[in-house]
Short mmCIF file of C-alpha atoms and ligand atoms in Angstrom, two decimals:
data_model
loop_
_atom_site.label_atom_id
_atom_site.label_comp_id
_atom_site.label_asym_id
_atom_site.label_seq_id
_atom_site.Cartn_x
_atom_site.Cartn_y
_atom_site.Cartn_z
CA UNK Y 1 -23.38 -42.81 -20.39
CA UNK Y 2 -20.64 -45.46 -20.54
CA UNK Y 3 -21.63 -47.53 -23.58
CA UNK Y 4 -19.29 -47.45 -26.63
CA UNK Y 5 -22.17 -47.07 -29.01
CA UNK Y 6 -25.92 -46.47 -28.97
CA UNK Y 7 -28.50 -47.85 -31.45
CA UNK Y 8 -31.14 -45.39 -32.48
CA UNK Y 9 -34.65 -46.82 -32.56
CA UNK Y 10 -36.69 -45.83 -35.65
CA UNK Y 11 -40.00 -44.04 -35.00
CA UNK Y 12 -43.16 -45.36 -36.49
CA UNK Y 13 -45.21 -42.31 -37.31
CA UNK Y 14 -45.12 -38.55 -37.66
CA UNK Y 15 -43.93 -36.53 -34.59
CA UNK Y 16 -45.89 -34.27 -32.33
CA UNK Y 17 -43.44 -32.89 -29.86
CA UNK Y 18 -42.61 -29.86 -27.79
CA UNK Y 19 -39.08 -29.50 -26.44
CA UNK Y 20 -36.98 -26.94 -24.57
CA UNK Y 21 -33.32 -27.56 -25.12
CA UNK Y 22 -30.83 -26.68 -22.33
CA UNK Y 23 -29.29 -23.16 -22.14
CA UNK Y 24 -27.08 -21.75 -24.89
CA UNK Y 25 -23.41 -22.57 -24.65
CA UNK Y 26 -22.44 -19.36 -26.44
CA UNK Y 27 -24.61 -17.16 -24.15
CA UNK Y 28 -23.57 -18.95 -21.02
CA UNK Y 29 -19.84 -18.54 -21.73
CA UNK Y 30 -20.24 -14.95 -22.81
CA UNK Y 31 -22.34 -14.01 -19.73
CA UNK Y 32 -19.78 -15.71 -17.56
CA UNK Y 33 -16.93 -13.56 -18.97
CA UNK Y 34 -18.89 -10.27 -18.73
CA UNK Y 35 -20.04 -11.16 -15.20
CA UNK Y 36 -16.52 -12.00 -14.17
CA UNK Y 37 -15.41 -8.62 -15.32
CA UNK Y 38 -18.25 -6.82 -13.66
CA UNK Y 39 -18.06 -4.76 -10.53
CA UNK Y 40 -20.24 -6.89 -8.14
CA UNK Y 41 -22.38 -9.97 -8.13
CA UNK Y 42 -24.36 -11.21 -11.14
CA UNK Y 43 -26.82 -14.14 -11.24
CA UNK Y 44 -27.12 -16.07 -14.54
CA UNK Y 45 -30.18 -18.27 -14.91
CA UNK Y 46 -30.94 -21.07 -17.43
CA UNK Y 47 -27.18 -21.71 -17.83
CA UNK Y 48 -25.92 -24.76 -19.79
CA UNK Y 49 -24.42 -27.57 -17.73
CA UNK Y 50 -21.81 -29.22 -20.02
CA UNK Y 51 -18.16 -29.77 -20.55
CA UNK Y 52 -17.70 -26.40 -22.36
CA UNK Y 53 -19.31 -24.39 -19.59
CA UNK Y 54 -17.61 -26.49 -16.91
CA UNK Y 55 -14.11 -25.68 -18.20
CA UNK Y 56 -15.11 -21.91 -18.26
CA UNK Y 57 -16.43 -22.02 -14.71
CA UNK Y 58 -13.32 -23.98 -13.54
CA UNK Y 59 -11.03 -21.54 -15.39
CA UNK Y 60 -12.67 -18.45 -13.84
CA UNK Y 61 -12.38 -20.05 -10.41
CA UNK Y 62 -8.63 -20.57 -10.94
CA UNK Y 63 -8.33 -16.94 -11.94
CA UNK Y 64 -9.77 -16.02 -8.52
CA UNK Y 65 -13.38 -15.48 -9.62
CA UNK Y 66 -15.35 -18.18 -7.83
CA UNK Y 67 -18.75 -19.07 -9.14
CA UNK Y 68 -21.50 -20.32 -6.89
CA UNK Y 69 -23.65 -23.00 -8.55
CA UNK Y 70 -27.37 -23.74 -7.74
CA UNK Y 71 -30.39 -25.41 -9.31
CA UNK Y 72 -28.39 -28.37 -10.66
CA UNK Y 73 -25.87 -26.02 -12.22
CA UNK Y 74 -28.37 -23.89 -14.14
CA UNK Y 75 -28.08 -20.88 -11.81
CA UNK Y 76 -24.62 -19.34 -11.56
CA UNK Y 77 -23.77 -16.58 -9.08
CA UNK Y 78 -20.61 -14.79 -10.21
CA UNK Y 79 -18.68 -12.48 -7.87
CA UNK Y 80 -17.22 -10.16 -10.54
CA UNK Y 81 -13.70 -8.81 -9.79
CA UNK Y 82 -14.36 -5.32 -11.45
CA UNK Y 83 -12.24 -5.87 -14.59
CA UNK Y 84 -9.30 -7.32 -12.54
CA UNK Y 85 -7.83 -10.82 -12.55
CA UNK Y 86 -7.28 -11.67 -8.87
CA UNK Y 87 -4.92 -14.66 -9.47
CA UNK Y 88 -1.27 -14.00 -10.17
CA UNK Y 89 -0.69 -17.37 -11.82
CA UNK Y 90 -2.86 -20.13 -13.13
CA UNK Y 91 -2.78 -23.21 -15.33
CA UNK Y 92 -6.06 -23.50 -17.14
CA UNK Y 93 -7.36 -26.74 -18.75
CA UNK Y 94 -9.93 -25.86 -21.25
CA UNK Y 95 -10.71 -29.21 -22.83
CA UNK Y 96 -11.83 -28.70 -26.40
CA UNK Y 97 -13.90 -25.53 -25.80
CA UNK Y 98 -13.06 -23.03 -28.47
CA UNK Y 99 -15.10 -20.27 -26.77
CA UNK Y 100 -13.32 -20.87 -23.41
CA UNK Y 101 -9.77 -20.89 -24.76
CA UNK Y 102 -10.31 -17.85 -27.03
CA UNK Y 103 -12.28 -15.75 -24.48
CA UNK Y 104 -10.02 -16.54 -21.58
CA UNK Y 105 -6.75 -15.96 -23.50
CA UNK Y 106 -7.95 -12.46 -24.20
CA UNK Y 107 -9.32 -11.95 -20.62
CA UNK Y 108 -6.18 -12.97 -18.75
CA UNK Y 109 -4.11 -10.33 -20.54
CA UNK Y 110 -5.94 -7.87 -18.22
CA UNK Y 111 -4.26 -9.47 -15.21
CA UNK Y 112 -0.78 -9.25 -13.70
CA UNK Y 113 0.99 -12.63 -13.66
CA UNK Y 114 1.65 -15.82 -15.56
CA UNK Y 115 -1.14 -17.81 -17.13
CA UNK Y 116 -1.12 -20.89 -19.25
CA UNK Y 117 -4.05 -22.37 -21.26
CA UNK Y 118 -4.07 -25.88 -22.69
CA UNK Y 119 -6.62 -28.57 -23.62
CA UNK Y 120 -7.14 -31.97 -25.18
CA UNK Y 121 -5.04 -33.12 -28.12
CA UNK Y 122 -7.53 -31.73 -30.68
CA UNK Y 123 -7.38 -28.28 -28.98
CA UNK Y 124 -3.64 -28.34 -29.79
CA UNK Y 125 -4.64 -28.46 -33.47
CA UNK Y 126 -7.21 -25.61 -33.32
CA UNK Y 127 -6.01 -22.16 -34.39
CA UNK Y 128 -5.41 -19.30 -31.90
CA UNK Y 129 -2.35 -17.61 -33.48
CA UNK Y 130 -4.25 -14.74 -35.02
CA UNK Y 131 -5.77 -13.84 -31.63
CA UNK Y 132 -2.33 -13.98 -30.05
CA UNK Y 133 -1.04 -11.63 -32.75
CA UNK Y 134 -3.84 -9.15 -32.22
CA UNK Y 135 -3.34 -9.20 -28.36
CA UNK Y 136 0.39 -8.59 -28.85
CA UNK Y 137 -0.42 -5.69 -31.20
CA UNK Y 138 -2.37 -4.16 -28.25
CA UNK Y 139 0.73 -4.39 -26.06
CA UNK Y 140 0.18 -7.87 -24.40
CA UNK Y 141 2.81 -10.52 -24.10
CA UNK Y 142 1.30 -13.77 -25.40
CA UNK Y 143 2.84 -16.74 -27.17
CA UNK Y 144 1.85 -20.11 -28.47
CA UNK Y 145 4.25 -22.83 -27.21
CA UNK Y 146 4.23 -24.57 -30.65
CA UNK Y 147 5.18 -22.94 -33.94
CA UNK Y 148 1.82 -23.84 -35.49
CA UNK Y 149 -0.17 -21.07 -33.69
CA UNK Y 150 -2.32 -23.49 -31.55
CA UNK Y 151 -2.52 -24.00 -27.75
CA UNK Y 152 -0.84 -24.30 -25.34
CA UNK Y 153 -0.81 -20.50 -24.88
CA UNK Y 154 1.36 -18.63 -22.44
CA UNK Y 155 0.41 -15.20 -21.20
CA UNK Y 156 2.70 -12.92 -19.22
CA UNK Y 157 0.16 -10.38 -18.17
CA UNK Y 158 0.72 -6.85 -17.06
CA UNK Y 159 -2.58 -5.16 -18.01
CA UNK Y 160 -3.63 -4.60 -21.63
CA UNK Y 161 -2.29 -1.28 -22.82
CA UNK Y 162 -4.63 -0.84 -25.84
CA UNK Y 163 -4.14 0.84 -29.28
CA UNK Y 164 -4.95 -0.54 -32.69
CA UNK Y 165 -5.00 -4.17 -33.92
CA UNK Y 166 -5.93 -6.01 -37.12
CA UNK Y 167 -8.00 -9.15 -36.33
CA UNK Y 168 -8.27 -12.01 -38.79
CA UNK Y 169 -11.88 -12.78 -39.45
CA UNK Y 170 -11.93 -15.82 -41.76
CA UNK Y 171 -10.75 -18.58 -39.41
CA UNK Y 172 -12.97 -18.08 -36.33
CA UNK Y 173 -15.12 -15.22 -35.09
CA UNK Y 174 -14.16 -16.26 -31.54
CA UNK Y 175 -10.87 -14.30 -31.84
CA UNK Y 176 -12.88 -11.07 -32.27
CA UNK Y 177 -15.47 -11.94 -29.64
CA UNK Y 178 -12.69 -12.59 -27.09
CA UNK Y 179 -11.03 -9.29 -27.87
CA UNK Y 180 -14.29 -7.36 -27.78
CA UNK Y 181 -15.19 -8.67 -24.28
CA UNK Y 182 -11.78 -7.99 -22.82
CA UNK Y 183 -10.93 -4.58 -24.40
CA UNK Y 184 -13.38 -2.39 -22.37
CA UNK Y 185 -11.16 -3.24 -19.35
CA UNK Y 186 -7.93 -2.38 -21.17
CA UNK Y 187 -5.81 0.60 -19.89
CA UNK Y 188 -6.57 2.74 -23.03
CA UNK Y 189 -8.87 2.91 -26.02
CA UNK Y 190 -8.83 0.07 -28.54
CA UNK Y 191 -9.54 0.06 -32.25
CA UNK Y 192 -10.05 -3.34 -33.95
CA UNK Y 193 -10.20 -3.82 -37.69
CA UNK Y 194 -11.17 -7.02 -39.42
CA UNK Y 195 -8.80 -8.55 -41.93
CA UNK Y 196 -10.37 -11.00 -44.41
CA UNK Y 197 -14.11 -11.96 -44.56
CA UNK Y 198 -15.55 -12.26 -41.13
CA UNK Y 199 -17.20 -15.73 -40.56
CA UNK Y 200 -19.95 -16.66 -38.14
CA UNK Y 201 -21.07 -12.96 -37.98
CA UNK Y 202 -24.16 -13.58 -35.79
CA UNK Y 203 -21.91 -14.66 -32.90
CA UNK Y 204 -20.17 -11.26 -32.96
CA UNK Y 205 -23.59 -9.47 -32.95
CA UNK Y 206 -24.36 -11.77 -29.95
CA UNK Y 207 -21.14 -10.72 -28.15
CA UNK Y 208 -22.10 -7.08 -28.62
CA UNK Y 209 -25.62 -7.71 -27.25
CA UNK Y 210 -24.35 -9.56 -24.18
CA UNK Y 211 -21.77 -6.78 -23.49
CA UNK Y 212 -24.63 -4.25 -23.78
CA UNK Y 213 -26.69 -6.23 -21.23
CA UNK Y 214 -23.76 -5.91 -18.88
CA UNK Y 215 -23.54 -2.18 -19.35
CA UNK Y 216 -20.94 -1.81 -22.10
CA UNK Y 217 -21.76 -0.30 -25.50
CA UNK Y 218 -19.54 -0.74 -28.47
CA UNK Y 219 -20.68 0.80 -31.79
CA UNK Y 220 -19.85 -0.89 -35.03
CA UNK Y 221 -20.90 -0.54 -38.64
CA UNK Y 222 -23.50 -3.08 -39.94
CA UNK Y 223 -20.76 -5.01 -41.71
CA UNK Y 224 -18.86 -5.45 -38.39
CA UNK Y 225 -15.66 -4.41 -39.95
CA UNK Y 226 -14.33 -1.93 -37.37
CA UNK Y 227 -14.80 -1.40 -33.60
CA UNK Y 228 -13.87 1.48 -31.32
CA UNK Y 229 -13.86 0.41 -27.69
CA UNK Y 230 -13.53 2.86 -24.81
CA UNK Y 231 -11.79 1.90 -21.59
CA UNK Y 232 -14.62 1.75 -19.03
CA UNK Y 233 -12.75 -0.31 -16.39
CA UNK Y 234 -15.48 -2.91 -15.75
CA UNK Y 235 -18.87 -4.22 -16.67
CA UNK Y 236 -22.03 -3.72 -14.57
CA UNK Y 237 -23.36 -6.71 -12.69
CA UNK Y 238 -26.86 -7.86 -13.43
CA UNK Y 239 -29.30 -10.80 -13.42
CA UNK Y 240 -29.17 -12.46 -16.81
CA UNK Y 241 -31.57 -15.06 -18.35
CA UNK Y 242 -29.94 -17.39 -20.88
CA UNK Y 243 -31.98 -18.61 -23.91
CA UNK Y 244 -32.21 -22.31 -24.75
CA UNK Y 245 -29.45 -23.39 -27.17
CA UNK Y 246 -30.42 -22.80 -30.80
CA UNK Y 247 -27.78 -25.18 -32.24
CA UNK Y 248 -29.25 -27.92 -30.01
CA UNK Y 249 -32.78 -26.93 -31.21
CA UNK Y 250 -31.70 -27.67 -34.74
CA UNK Y 251 -31.73 -31.42 -34.01
CA UNK Y 252 -35.39 -31.38 -32.94
CA UNK Y 253 -36.50 -29.19 -35.84
CA UNK Y 254 -34.61 -31.57 -38.16
CA UNK Y 255 -36.37 -34.54 -36.61
CA UNK Y 256 -39.71 -33.12 -37.89
CA UNK Y 257 -38.16 -32.72 -41.32
CA UNK Y 258 -37.00 -36.31 -41.38
CA UNK Y 259 -39.93 -38.06 -39.66
CA UNK Y 260 -42.84 -35.76 -40.66
CA UNK Y 261 -45.25 -34.33 -38.15
CA UNK Y 262 -44.43 -31.28 -36.18
CA UNK Y 263 -41.87 -30.20 -33.44
CA UNK Y 264 -42.08 -26.99 -31.51
CA UNK Y 265 -38.98 -25.63 -29.69
CA UNK Y 266 -40.06 -23.51 -26.78
CA UNK Y 267 -38.14 -20.50 -25.58
CA UNK Y 268 -36.60 -19.46 -28.94
CA UNK Y 269 -38.17 -16.97 -31.38
CA UNK Y 270 -36.91 -15.34 -34.54
CA UNK Y 271 -35.74 -12.44 -32.26
CA UNK Y 272 -33.37 -14.76 -30.32
CA UNK Y 273 -29.80 -13.58 -29.82
CA UNK Y 274 -28.51 -16.79 -31.48
CA UNK Y 275 -28.10 -16.73 -35.21
CA UNK Y 276 -28.69 -20.51 -35.42
CA UNK Y 277 -32.47 -19.96 -35.26
CA UNK Y 278 -32.03 -19.24 -38.96
CA UNK Y 279 -31.62 -22.98 -39.45
CA UNK Y 280 -35.41 -23.18 -39.85
CA UNK Y 281 -35.03 -21.09 -43.02
CA UNK Y 282 -32.98 -23.93 -44.48
CA UNK Y 283 -35.64 -26.42 -43.61
CA UNK Y 284 -38.22 -24.15 -45.19
CA UNK Y 285 -36.22 -24.12 -48.44
CA UNK Y 286 -36.21 -27.86 -48.32
CA UNK Y 287 -39.99 -28.00 -48.10
CA UNK Y 288 -40.83 -27.81 -44.42
CA UNK Y 289 -43.34 -25.31 -43.02
CA UNK Y 290 -42.15 -22.98 -40.26
CA UNK Y 291 -44.55 -21.32 -37.87
CA UNK Y 292 -43.25 -18.57 -35.52
CA UNK Y 293 -45.09 -18.72 -32.25
CA UNK Y 294 -45.20 -16.17 -29.44
CA UNK Y 295 -42.68 -18.15 -27.37
CA UNK Y 296 -41.32 -20.72 -29.78
CA UNK Y 297 -40.85 -21.89 -33.35
CA UNK Y 298 -42.71 -24.91 -34.86
CA UNK Y 299 -41.39 -26.83 -37.77
CA UNK Y 300 -43.89 -29.02 -39.65
CA UNK Y 301 -42.18 -31.76 -41.79
CA UNK Y 302 -43.44 -33.07 -45.18
CA UNK Y 303 -46.88 -34.67 -45.27
CA UNK Y 304 -47.06 -38.42 -45.93
CA UNK Y 305 -46.23 -39.01 -49.56
CA UNK Y 306 -44.38 -35.67 -49.87
CA UNK Y 307 -40.59 -35.52 -50.10
CA UNK Y 308 -38.06 -32.92 -49.00
CA UNK Y 309 -36.38 -30.92 -51.78
CA UNK Y 310 -32.57 -30.64 -52.20
CA UNK Y 311 -31.34 -27.06 -51.89
CA UNK Y 312 -28.21 -24.87 -52.21
CA UNK Y 313 -27.48 -23.21 -48.99
CA UNK Y 314 -24.69 -20.73 -47.77
CA UNK Y 315 -24.32 -21.70 -44.13
CA UNK Y 316 -21.39 -19.42 -43.29
CA UNK Y 317 -23.36 -17.69 -40.57
CA UNK Y 318 -24.81 -20.88 -39.05
CA UNK Y 319 -22.00 -23.40 -39.47
CA UNK Y 320 -22.79 -25.40 -36.30
CA UNK Y 321 -25.92 -26.61 -38.05
CA UNK Y 322 -24.23 -27.91 -41.21
CA UNK Y 323 -24.11 -31.49 -39.79
CA UNK Y 324 -27.83 -31.32 -38.87
CA UNK Y 325 -28.64 -30.12 -42.37
CA UNK Y 326 -26.59 -32.97 -43.85
CA UNK Y 327 -28.62 -35.50 -41.93
CA UNK Y 328 -31.80 -33.98 -43.42
CA UNK Y 329 -30.26 -33.89 -46.88
CA UNK Y 330 -30.08 -37.68 -46.90
CA UNK Y 331 -33.95 -37.69 -47.09
CA UNK Y 332 -34.30 -35.19 -50.01
CA UNK Y 333 -35.39 -35.89 -53.55
CA UNK Y 334 -32.04 -34.63 -54.98
CA UNK Y 335 -28.65 -33.12 -54.17
CA UNK Y 336 -28.04 -30.51 -51.51
CA UNK Y 337 -25.07 -28.19 -51.63
CA UNK Y 338 -23.68 -26.42 -48.55
CA UNK Y 339 -21.28 -23.53 -49.22
CA UNK Y 340 -19.28 -20.96 -47.29
CA UNK Y 341 -18.10 -23.22 -44.36
CA UNK Y 342 -14.35 -23.62 -44.90
CA UNK Y 343 -14.06 -22.63 -41.19
CA UNK Y 344 -15.78 -25.93 -40.25
CA UNK Y 345 -12.52 -27.68 -40.89
CA UNK Y 346 -11.08 -26.11 -37.63
CA UNK Y 347 -13.77 -27.22 -35.20
CA UNK Y 348 -13.99 -30.29 -32.95
CA UNK Y 349 -12.92 -32.24 -36.07
CA UNK Y 350 -12.71 -31.55 -39.72
CA UNK Y 351 -16.47 -31.06 -40.16
CA UNK Y 352 -16.23 -31.27 -44.03
CA UNK Y 353 -13.98 -34.27 -44.63
CA UNK Y 354 -15.12 -36.35 -41.65
CA UNK Y 355 -18.80 -35.48 -42.30
CA UNK Y 356 -18.41 -36.61 -45.93
CA UNK Y 357 -16.91 -39.95 -44.77
CA UNK Y 358 -19.82 -40.68 -42.37
CA UNK Y 359 -22.49 -39.62 -44.94
CA UNK Y 360 -20.90 -42.06 -47.42
CA UNK Y 361 -20.97 -44.74 -44.75
CA UNK Y 362 -24.78 -44.16 -44.53
CA UNK Y 363 -25.26 -44.61 -48.29
CA UNK Y 364 -24.91 -41.07 -49.75
CA UNK Y 365 -22.58 -39.89 -52.53
CA UNK Y 366 -20.70 -36.84 -51.35
CA UNK Y 367 -18.49 -34.41 -53.16
CA UNK Y 368 -16.12 -32.58 -50.88
CA UNK Y 369 -15.28 -29.00 -51.72
CA UNK Y 370 -12.78 -26.65 -50.02
CA UNK Y 371 -15.63 -24.70 -48.32
CA UNK Y 372 -18.52 -27.16 -48.23
CA UNK Y 373 -19.99 -30.33 -49.72
CA UNK Y 374 -22.55 -31.61 -52.20
CA UNK Y 375 -24.66 -34.42 -50.78
CA UNK Y 376 -26.55 -36.73 -53.15
CA UNK Y 377 -28.89 -39.06 -51.28
CA UNK Y 378 -28.53 -42.78 -52.02
CA UNK Y 379 -30.12 -45.85 -50.52
CA UNK Y 380 -29.65 -45.60 -46.78
CA UNK Y 381 -28.07 -48.54 -45.00
CA UNK Y 382 -27.41 -49.65 -41.39
CA UNK Y 383 -24.02 -48.29 -40.08
CA UNK Y 384 -21.88 -47.74 -37.05
CA UNK Y 385 -21.27 -43.95 -37.37
CA UNK Y 386 -17.89 -42.72 -36.16
CA UNK Y 387 -18.11 -39.45 -34.18
CA UNK Y 388 -14.49 -38.21 -33.96
CA UNK Y 389 -15.16 -36.95 -30.40
CA UNK Y 390 -17.44 -34.37 -32.00
CA UNK Y 391 -20.75 -33.83 -30.19
CA UNK Y 392 -22.43 -32.49 -33.35
CA UNK Y 393 -21.40 -35.56 -35.47
CA UNK Y 394 -23.15 -37.73 -32.82
CA UNK Y 395 -26.25 -35.59 -32.38
CA UNK Y 396 -26.91 -34.91 -36.01
CA UNK Y 397 -26.25 -38.35 -37.51
CA UNK Y 398 -28.34 -39.96 -34.84
CA UNK Y 399 -31.30 -38.37 -36.57
CA UNK Y 400 -30.81 -40.65 -39.61
CA UNK Y 401 -31.57 -43.63 -37.27
CA UNK Y 402 -35.07 -42.18 -36.56
CA UNK Y 403 -35.98 -43.52 -40.04
CA UNK Y 404 -33.26 -46.03 -41.04
CA UNK Y 405 -32.97 -49.25 -39.07
CA UNK Y 406 -29.62 -50.23 -37.63
CA UNK Y 407 -27.90 -46.83 -37.24
CA UNK Y 408 -25.46 -46.95 -34.28
CA UNK Y 409 -23.62 -43.91 -33.02
CA UNK Y 410 -20.05 -44.51 -31.62
CA UNK Y 411 -18.96 -42.85 -28.38
CA UNK Y 412 -22.34 -41.21 -27.61
CA UNK Y 413 -21.06 -39.64 -24.40
CA UNK Y 414 -19.15 -37.11 -26.60
CA UNK Y 415 -22.42 -35.04 -26.61
CA UNK Y 416 -21.44 -33.97 -23.08
CA UNK Y 417 -19.45 -31.10 -24.70
CA UNK Y 418 -22.68 -29.14 -25.06
CA UNK Y 419 -25.59 -31.55 -24.42
CA UNK Y 420 -25.04 -34.33 -21.86
CA UNK Y 421 -28.68 -35.54 -21.91
CA UNK Y 422 -29.19 -35.45 -25.62
CA UNK Y 423 -30.08 -39.03 -26.29
CA UNK Y 424 -32.56 -39.11 -23.41
CA UNK Y 425 -34.20 -35.83 -24.63
CA UNK Y 426 -34.37 -37.10 -28.18
CA UNK Y 427 -35.98 -40.40 -27.17
CA UNK Y 428 -38.49 -38.55 -25.05
CA UNK Y 429 -39.34 -36.13 -27.88
CA UNK Y 430 -40.00 -38.76 -30.49
CA UNK Y 431 -42.24 -40.72 -28.04
CA UNK Y 432 -44.47 -37.80 -27.18
O1 LIG X 1 -18.65 -17.54 -30.45
C1 LIG X 1 -19.24 -18.60 -30.28
O2 LIG X 1 -19.94 -18.82 -29.27
C2 LIG X 1 -19.12 -19.56 -31.34
C3 LIG X 1 -18.73 -19.28 -32.61
C4 LIG X 1 -18.67 -20.26 -33.69
O3 LIG X 1 -17.33 -20.53 -33.96
P1 LIG X 1 -16.47 -19.83 -35.19
O4 LIG X 1 -16.58 -18.35 -34.98
O5 LIG X 1 -15.09 -20.48 -34.91
O6 LIG X 1 -17.08 -20.29 -36.42
C5 LIG X 1 -19.39 -21.55 -33.36
O7 LIG X 1 -19.02 -22.56 -34.25
C6 LIG X 1 -19.12 -22.00 -31.97
O8 LIG X 1 -19.76 -23.19 -31.65
C7 LIG X 1 -19.59 -20.97 -30.97
C1 LIG X 2 -17.51 -25.41 -32.76
C2 LIG X 2 -18.04 -25.60 -31.56
O1 LIG X 2 -17.56 -25.26 -30.41
P1 LIG X 2 -16.24 -24.45 -29.95
O2 LIG X 2 -15.65 -23.79 -31.16
O3 LIG X 2 -16.77 -23.47 -29.02
O4 LIG X 2 -15.33 -25.48 -29.32
C3 LIG X 2 -19.43 -26.26 -31.49
O5 LIG X 2 -19.97 -26.26 -30.37
O6 LIG X 2 -19.90 -26.78 -32.43
#
């Protein structure tokens, strides 16, 4: 898409849609790392085709682990290098993909050579210093080029010796996930202990599950505070099917909340590996009905004449769906408070301050807090919504335009980070 903005067409009546979003970003990028460290060929199916998975695939290719792409990019054949990094030097451009920069920084410490990771200007503002610190505690030689603890990152790799490290948990769970995936290929055993409250916990549980699928078990207490990792050398190759993306699913479920009617997302159940399926619980608290199906989850929005209720929601574990929830909150009968998401300030943009600005532009009153926001609905109005190069700002606030005339979304092609065909899929869903 090359237009500078897109106008969202309001829908006339209640929805009746079934959708299957593309593959999960988080699962695609984890499966790629585990397959790359496996001893033989793995085939991943249902993979996400997007900027964030592209930079991971490109990066692994530069590290000497080529990936064969079929079925329009959704099938990936990975020739795993058995826990080794074949390249002896590489310059990796990782765009604005948090998963890619954090997972690959940890992974390249297993190699022998010089590696550099850098990305777009916003990536140079996103924290990675606490991951660098933990890797150095395990005997690696890693440094951030700038004093602020952000990319670019330089790694002088000579294998990862192992030992014990503290890992900061309250900025991003991706530091821990990156370490967990790399450490089974370290030279010796590794103990990781979490410092501070761990955010985004379901993503760490997901990491452990994907590792287990590729043959590596790490036991951890339920509170995910400490991990003992044995040096097993490599992962086992396997065929791996990737679930549809649950964060992407949130937009379609939210459309039912905003427009009324029902939307079923196929391919995701309450047993999904992705914590973001719990977004439907937030919608339930606001008055939607949620129906678990054998192979999907249906959300039924308010009946004609009924209104959504405001709610207070701790979204620490499902922070990628805060913007979706904020769009829904504009249609409630009273204020909605989101708490526990201070880490949202370190993502593609400051997803508290910038979200507040755009919600106000659409007519709401918003109180910004250090770790969240209180959204009081007001009279909605037409607006050109700024998106800050943040795919989720574009995808979530577009939903407001399904009801309010004159909502335009600036730079719609920023959805390519995780969902290049979002606007086409949304238009198709609301026309079903
Ligand atoms: O590990 C992952 O796949 C992710 C973890 C979360 O980040 P934080 O741990 O930084 O909250 C999430 O926001 C991101 O989109 C994907
Ligand atoms: C925060 C996100 O991505 P990442 O941290 O992987 O760049 C996201 O997809 O919303």
